[in-house]
Structure formats: C-alpha cells, structure tokens
Amino acid sequence: MIKPAELIDITGAAGLTLAARRLYNILLAHAFGKEMGIEGYEWTIPLADLRGTHKGNERIEDSIIALMKTIVMVRLHDGRTRRVALLGGNDMGDPDRRHGALTYSFDKRLVPLLKESTVFGKLELAVLRAFSTKYALALYEAIARRVRLEHIFSEEFSLEDFRELLGVPPGKLTTYGNLNQYAIKPAITEINALAAFNVKVLPRKQGRRVVGVLVGWWHKDLDELKQAYAETQRPHVGRKARITNTVESVVDAPELPLN
C-alpha cells in the first residue's frame, strides 16, 4: 500500500491502539486511487476484510470510534497547521450478522492531503499485520517514508518529537530507560526482523541526560529480505522467541539411577 507522508508524520494519535492503527491502514489502502481526491466520496469495504486484527465486530467498532474521535495536527508545506479527524462519517452493517460492510469517508480537510501529497511511504500490509506493538508500527511507517530518500540515511529527533513519532501517550514511559526498554528496543527488534530495511536508534546526551535520538536506516541485502519475508509468513505464535533468538530446545533428561 501507499500511505501519504502527511499521514505518517502526524501528532495527536498517541492514544490509538495497535488494532486501530492497523485498521486505519487497511482503510487507506482500500481507498487509495483517483477517487481519494474526490470530496465527499464514500468507500465500502467488507467487514471480513477488517477482522484480521480483531476478534469480533465489537472490536472493529471500538477502533472506528477511536479513529473518528482522534483529532490530529498536520503540518502543511506552507507552515500552517491543520487539525482534522482521521476518519469521517460512516455506516456499519449489523454487527450480529456474519456478512456486512463498512461505508466510510474522510474529512473534507483531509481529502486534499490525500490527493496532493507529493511524498509517499510504501508500506507492506503483511508487515503491518505482523507487528505486535504500536511503537513498531509507528516507527516502521516513519522509516518507510524516509528510506527511499537519496543520500539521507539518518535523522536526529528531540526526545519529545521522537516520543510523539512513536505515539507514546503523555505521562507514559517518562524516563529514557523505560522508553528504550519498552518501546524503542522492541520496535527495532520487530522492524529488523520483518521489514525490508534495518533501523538503529542511538541516544544523544547533554551531560548525563538524554535529550534526543539519532535514527539511522539502511536497506537489507537479498538474504535478509528472504528471511524477513519468511518470518511474515510464519504464525505469530513463537515469533518473539524466534526474532530474539531465545527459542528453547527440548532435550532428553538424563535417566536417574534407581535405588
């Protein structure tokens, strides 16, 4: 799928769950095309296509409502700030029926961004579905936008901007140690195991205090790409152990002498 860069580098979406972020990417992928630039256009997608990351329609409804309530700020090219809801009005089929559909739209102020965006990040849906944390998905989206830039292989962020990029809620993971342990490291591990590129994050300090990070990225070689693709095709069960090299082997216990 192709996702407009203006919808990758946004602020205000920290409260969205991993399921809501995945669902939004599916809605964008389904809508992508010339109709995306038509104000007031509506798309219809089967609910079955949205159940991949949800246990039932109730969870889908939760994600849809969260997207409608989420107001994000988008920095426009001319310096203005635009505030817009991620998802517009929509109609959803009867949750009690097995078959149903969602008809949805985007806010009229979001439509021009979808139509006129000049920078795109290419996102692989199989990779998006494979992530287990929203921090991995958010960092993946940000790097996917930048990885195709020529002669640019890193970018420095203030700690505040990087927390916003990852979608860390206010008041959570307030120390760099916790942010690194519970957000940055798990995200890097999943991206490096599943994506078409690798990423590294280094802290930037003033004295003993971490004030920012340097994020670097590079394309994988052919063997690494094959390994990443193979992992996206494997079941989620056991993935953490596989990508952290902590798979436990079962060995025969030695026989105990009988008295």
GROMACS .gro file of C-alpha atoms in nm:
model
  259
    1MET     CA    1   0.000   0.000   0.000
    2ILE     CA    2   0.100   0.364  -0.039
    3LYS     CA    3   0.033   0.599   0.251
    4PRO     CA    4   0.067   0.979   0.216
    5ALA     CA    5   0.359   1.111   0.418
    6GLU     CA    6   0.134   1.372   0.576
    7LEU     CA    7  -0.047   1.084   0.749
    8ILE     CA    8   0.275   0.927   0.873
    9ASP     CA    9   0.434   1.228   1.043
   10ILE     CA   10   0.135   1.348   1.243
   11THR     CA   11   0.080   1.449   1.603
   12GLY     CA   12  -0.216   1.368   1.823
   13ALA     CA   13  -0.256   0.996   1.754
   14ALA     CA   14  -0.071   0.867   2.060
   15GLY     CA   15  -0.389   0.723   2.211
   16LEU     CA   16  -0.462   0.492   1.919
   17THR     CA   17  -0.419   0.122   1.979
   18LEU     CA   18  -0.225  -0.111   1.751
   19ALA     CA   19  -0.556  -0.255   1.624
   20ALA     CA   20  -0.689   0.092   1.537
   21ARG     CA   21  -0.369   0.183   1.354
   22ARG     CA   22  -0.380  -0.138   1.153
   23LEU     CA   23  -0.745  -0.088   1.068
   24TYR     CA   24  -0.677   0.268   0.950
   25ASN     CA   25  -0.401   0.150   0.719
   26ILE     CA   26  -0.638  -0.106   0.568
   27LEU     CA   27  -0.899   0.165   0.511
   28LEU     CA   28  -0.641   0.389   0.344
   29ALA     CA   29  -0.515   0.106   0.125
   30HIS     CA   30  -0.870   0.021   0.019
   31ALA     CA   31  -0.943   0.386  -0.066
   32PHE     CA   32  -0.618   0.457  -0.249
   33GLY     CA   33  -0.678   0.570  -0.607
   34LYS     CA   34  -0.818   0.862  -0.804
   35GLU     CA   35  -1.139   0.861  -0.601
   36MET     CA   36  -0.938   0.953  -0.292
   37GLY     CA   37  -0.921   1.311  -0.414
   38ILE     CA   38  -1.298   1.350  -0.455
   39GLU     CA   39  -1.453   1.541  -0.167
   40GLY     CA   40  -1.749   1.357  -0.019
   41TYR     CA   41  -1.663   1.024  -0.184
   42GLU     CA   42  -1.750   0.713   0.015
   43TRP     CA   43  -1.591   0.371   0.006
   44THR     CA   44  -1.740   0.036   0.106
   45ILE     CA   45  -1.531  -0.249   0.243
   46PRO     CA   46  -1.648  -0.590   0.373
   47LEU     CA   47  -1.620  -0.625   0.749
   48ALA     CA   48  -1.447  -0.956   0.686
   49ASP     CA   49  -1.150  -0.760   0.547
   50LEU     CA   50  -1.122  -0.573   0.877
   51ARG     CA   51  -1.141  -0.872   1.111
   52GLY     CA   52  -0.782  -0.981   1.063
   53THR     CA   53  -0.666  -0.796   1.373
   54HIS     CA   54  -0.994  -0.802   1.565
   55LYS     CA   55  -1.175  -1.080   1.749
   56GLY     CA   56  -1.519  -0.954   1.652
   57ASN     CA   57  -1.722  -0.663   1.522
   58GLU     CA   58  -1.728  -0.508   1.870
   59ARG     CA   59  -1.354  -0.454   1.849
   60ILE     CA   60  -1.389  -0.314   1.497
   61GLU     CA   61  -1.645  -0.067   1.626
   62ASP     CA   62  -1.411   0.037   1.905
   63SER     CA   63  -1.134   0.112   1.655
   64ILE     CA   64  -1.366   0.302   1.420
   65ILE     CA   65  -1.496   0.521   1.702
   66ALA     CA   66  -1.140   0.584   1.823
   67LEU     CA   67  -1.036   0.696   1.473
   68MET     CA   68  -1.335   0.929   1.449
   69LYS     CA   69  -1.252   1.083   1.788
   70THR     CA   70  -0.883   1.125   1.714
   71ILE     CA   71  -0.801   1.481   1.606
   72VAL     CA   72  -0.451   1.508   1.464
   73MET     CA   73  -0.238   1.805   1.367
   74VAL     CA   74  -0.075   1.801   1.025
   75ARG     CA   75   0.200   2.047   0.935
   76LEU     CA   76   0.139   2.175   0.584
   77HIS     CA   77   0.413   2.270   0.338
   78ASP     CA   78   0.342   2.643   0.376
   79GLY     CA   79   0.387   2.633   0.753
   80ARG     CA   80   0.019   2.627   0.850
   81THR     CA   81  -0.118   2.369   1.092
   82ARG     CA   82  -0.430   2.174   1.000
   83ARG     CA   83  -0.644   1.992   1.256
   84VAL     CA   84  -0.850   1.708   1.121
   85ALA     CA   85  -1.026   1.389   1.232
   86LEU     CA   86  -0.865   1.075   1.096
   87LEU     CA   87  -1.196   0.924   0.987
   88GLY     CA   88  -1.519   1.087   0.877
   89GLY     CA   89  -1.878   0.970   0.899
   90ASN     CA   90  -1.951   0.606   0.826
   91ASP     CA   91  -2.220   0.339   0.823
   92MET     CA   92  -2.157  -0.010   0.955
   93GLY     CA   93  -2.355  -0.325   0.889
   94ASP     CA   94  -2.536  -0.515   1.161
   95PRO     CA   95  -2.266  -0.649   1.397
   96ASP     CA   96  -2.479  -0.956   1.466
   97ARG     CA   97  -2.474  -1.068   1.103
   98ARG     CA   98  -2.188  -1.272   0.967
   99HIS     CA   99  -2.167  -1.072   0.648
  100GLY     CA  100  -2.166  -0.696   0.648
  101ALA     CA  101  -1.980  -0.392   0.523
  102LEU     CA  102  -1.845  -0.058   0.636
  103THR     CA  103  -1.914   0.251   0.424
  104TYR     CA  104  -1.680   0.532   0.523
  105SER     CA  105  -1.548   0.873   0.424
  106PHE     CA  106  -1.270   1.115   0.509
  107ASP     CA  107  -1.296   1.469   0.642
  108LYS     CA  108  -1.304   1.730   0.365
  109ARG     CA  109  -0.985   1.891   0.501
  110LEU     CA  110  -0.809   1.556   0.486
  111VAL     CA  111  -0.907   1.488   0.124
  112PRO     CA  112  -0.668   1.748  -0.029
  113LEU     CA  113  -0.378   1.595   0.164
  114LEU     CA  114  -0.466   1.251   0.030
  115LYS     CA  115  -0.493   1.392  -0.322
  116GLU     CA  116  -0.197   1.629  -0.335
  117SER     CA  117   0.063   1.453  -0.120
  118THR     CA  118   0.396   1.453  -0.302
  119VAL     CA  119   0.591   1.229  -0.065
  120PHE     CA  120   0.479   0.875  -0.002
  121GLY     CA  121   0.586   0.598   0.227
  122LYS     CA  122   0.543   0.248   0.087
  123LEU     CA  123   0.401   0.012   0.346
  124GLU     CA  124   0.364  -0.363   0.317
  125LEU     CA  125   0.036  -0.484   0.464
  126ALA     CA  126   0.185  -0.821   0.554
  127VAL     CA  127   0.446  -0.643   0.763
  128LEU     CA  128   0.189  -0.415   0.925
  129ARG     CA  129  -0.016  -0.717   1.032
  130ALA     CA  130   0.291  -0.887   1.177
  131PHE     CA  131   0.381  -0.619   1.430
  132SER     CA  132   0.279  -0.682   1.790
  133THR     CA  133   0.326  -0.326   1.924
  134LYS     CA  134   0.201   0.011   1.802
  135TYR     CA  135   0.551   0.153   1.858
  136ALA     CA  136   0.697  -0.083   1.599
  137LEU     CA  137   0.423   0.009   1.352
  138ALA     CA  138   0.470   0.383   1.406
  139LEU     CA  139   0.849   0.369   1.367
  140TYR     CA  140   0.813   0.145   1.062
  141GLU     CA  141   0.580   0.397   0.898
  142ALA     CA  142   0.822   0.683   0.965
  143ILE     CA  143   1.122   0.498   0.822
  144ALA     CA  144   0.924   0.370   0.522
  145ARG     CA  145   0.876   0.734   0.421
  146ARG     CA  146   1.244   0.818   0.455
  147VAL     CA  147   1.422   0.504   0.337
  148ARG     CA  148   1.388   0.591  -0.033
  149LEU     CA  149   1.543   0.938   0.005
  150GLU     CA  150   1.873   0.971  -0.178
  151HIS     CA  151   2.189   1.035   0.024
  152ILE     CA  152   1.992   1.057   0.351
  153PHE     CA  153   2.039   0.769   0.589
  154SER     CA  154   1.970   0.918   0.931
  155GLU     CA  155   1.773   1.187   1.110
  156GLU     CA  156   1.801   1.342   1.454
  157PHE     CA  157   1.496   1.398   1.675
  158SER     CA  158   1.446   1.569   2.006
  159LEU     CA  159   1.325   1.325   2.269
  160GLU     CA  160   0.985   1.496   2.276
  161ASP     CA  161   0.945   1.473   1.896
  162PHE     CA  162   1.053   1.109   1.893
  163ARG     CA  163   0.802   1.019   2.165
  164GLU     CA  164   0.533   1.183   1.953
  165LEU     CA  165   0.650   0.996   1.643
  166LEU     CA  166   0.623   0.665   1.830
  167GLY     CA  167   0.281   0.756   1.969
  168VAL     CA  168   0.379   0.736   2.336
  169PRO     CA  169   0.088   0.869   2.546
  170PRO     CA  170   0.160   1.164   2.780
  171GLY     CA  171   0.279   1.050   3.120
  172LYS     CA  172   0.389   0.706   2.994
  173LEU     CA  173   0.749   0.582   2.973
  174THR     CA  174   0.871   0.916   3.104
  175THR     CA  175   1.237   0.815   3.155
  176TYR     CA  176   1.461   0.730   2.861
  177GLY     CA  177   1.545   0.397   3.026
  178ASN     CA  178   1.180   0.290   3.025
  179LEU     CA  179   1.119   0.435   2.679
  180ASN     CA  180   1.417   0.242   2.545
  181GLN     CA  181   1.326  -0.085   2.719
  182TYR     CA  182   0.953  -0.094   2.648
  183ALA     CA  183   0.917   0.100   2.321
  184ILE     CA  184   1.239   0.156   2.125
  185LYS     CA  185   1.412  -0.181   2.164
  186PRO     CA  186   1.101  -0.396   2.095
  187ALA     CA  187   1.020  -0.179   1.792
  188ILE     CA  188   1.370  -0.211   1.649
  189THR     CA  189   1.371  -0.588   1.704
  190GLU     CA  190   1.043  -0.634   1.514
  191ILE     CA  191   1.135  -0.397   1.231
  192ASN     CA  192   1.474  -0.555   1.176
  193ALA     CA  193   1.312  -0.899   1.167
  194LEU     CA  194   1.015  -0.816   0.943
  195ALA     CA  195   1.076  -0.508   0.728
  196ALA     CA  196   1.267  -0.455   0.404
  197PHE     CA  197   1.511  -0.229   0.588
  198ASN     CA  198   1.701  -0.219   0.915
  199VAL     CA  199   1.694   0.060   1.170
  200LYS     CA  200   1.911   0.171   1.460
  201VAL     CA  201   1.843   0.431   1.730
  202LEU     CA  202   2.123   0.598   1.928
  203PRO     CA  203   2.072   0.834   2.224
  204ARG     CA  204   2.200   1.191   2.213
  205LYS     CA  205   2.308   1.332   2.551
  206GLN     CA  206   2.372   1.664   2.717
  207GLY     CA  207   2.589   1.569   3.007
  208ARG     CA  208   2.429   1.258   3.153
  209ARG     CA  209   2.078   1.343   3.031
  210VAL     CA  210   1.935   1.200   2.710
  211VAL     CA  211   1.781   1.488   2.512
  212GLY     CA  212   1.731   1.328   2.172
  213VAL     CA  213   1.799   1.033   1.944
  214LEU     CA  214   1.971   0.972   1.614
  215VAL     CA  215   1.775   0.731   1.393
  216GLY     CA  216   1.960   0.553   1.111
  217TRP     CA  217   1.832   0.315   0.844
  218TRP     CA  218   1.961   0.104   0.554
  219HIS     CA  219   1.824  -0.144   0.301
  220LYS     CA  220   1.855  -0.516   0.363
  221ASP     CA  221   2.052  -0.745   0.134
  222LEU     CA  222   1.884  -1.026  -0.056
  223ASP     CA  223   1.934  -1.293   0.211
  224GLU     CA  224   1.797  -1.062   0.481
  225LEU     CA  225   1.494  -0.982   0.264
  226LYS     CA  226   1.423  -1.354   0.221
  227GLN     CA  227   1.445  -1.410   0.595
  228ALA     CA  228   1.215  -1.115   0.668
  229TYR     CA  229   0.957  -1.231   0.414
  230ALA     CA  230   0.968  -1.585   0.552
  231GLU     CA  231   0.904  -1.454   0.904
  232THR     CA  232   0.597  -1.255   0.793
  233GLN     CA  233   0.452  -1.579   0.657
  234ARG     CA  234   0.500  -1.769   0.983
  235PRO     CA  235   0.241  -1.769   1.264
  236HIS     CA  236   0.257  -1.509   1.541
  237VAL     CA  237   0.298  -1.788   1.795
  238GLY     CA  238   0.666  -1.818   1.881
  239ARG     CA  239   0.770  -1.508   1.683
  240LYS     CA  240   0.913  -1.322   1.981
  241ALA     CA  241   1.133  -1.618   2.067
  242ARG     CA  242   1.243  -1.658   1.704
  243ILE     CA  243   1.339  -1.296   1.639
  244THR     CA  244   1.515  -1.256   1.975
  245ASN     CA  245   1.698  -1.588   1.938
  246THR     CA  246   1.551  -1.722   2.260
  247VAL     CA  247   1.389  -2.035   2.116
  248GLU     CA  248   1.412  -2.309   2.374
  249SER     CA  249   1.513  -2.658   2.269
  250VAL     CA  250   1.367  -2.966   2.429
  251VAL     CA  251   1.635  -3.209   2.543
  252ASP     CA  252   1.602  -3.553   2.692
  253ALA     CA  253   1.660  -3.553   3.063
  254PRO     CA  254   1.923  -3.799   3.185
  255GLU     CA  255   1.790  -4.112   3.339
  256LEU     CA  256   1.812  -4.119   3.715
  257PRO     CA  257   1.961  -4.430   3.877
  258LEU     CA  258   1.706  -4.646   4.050
  259ASN     CA  259   1.761  -4.727   4.416
   0.00000   0.00000   0.00000
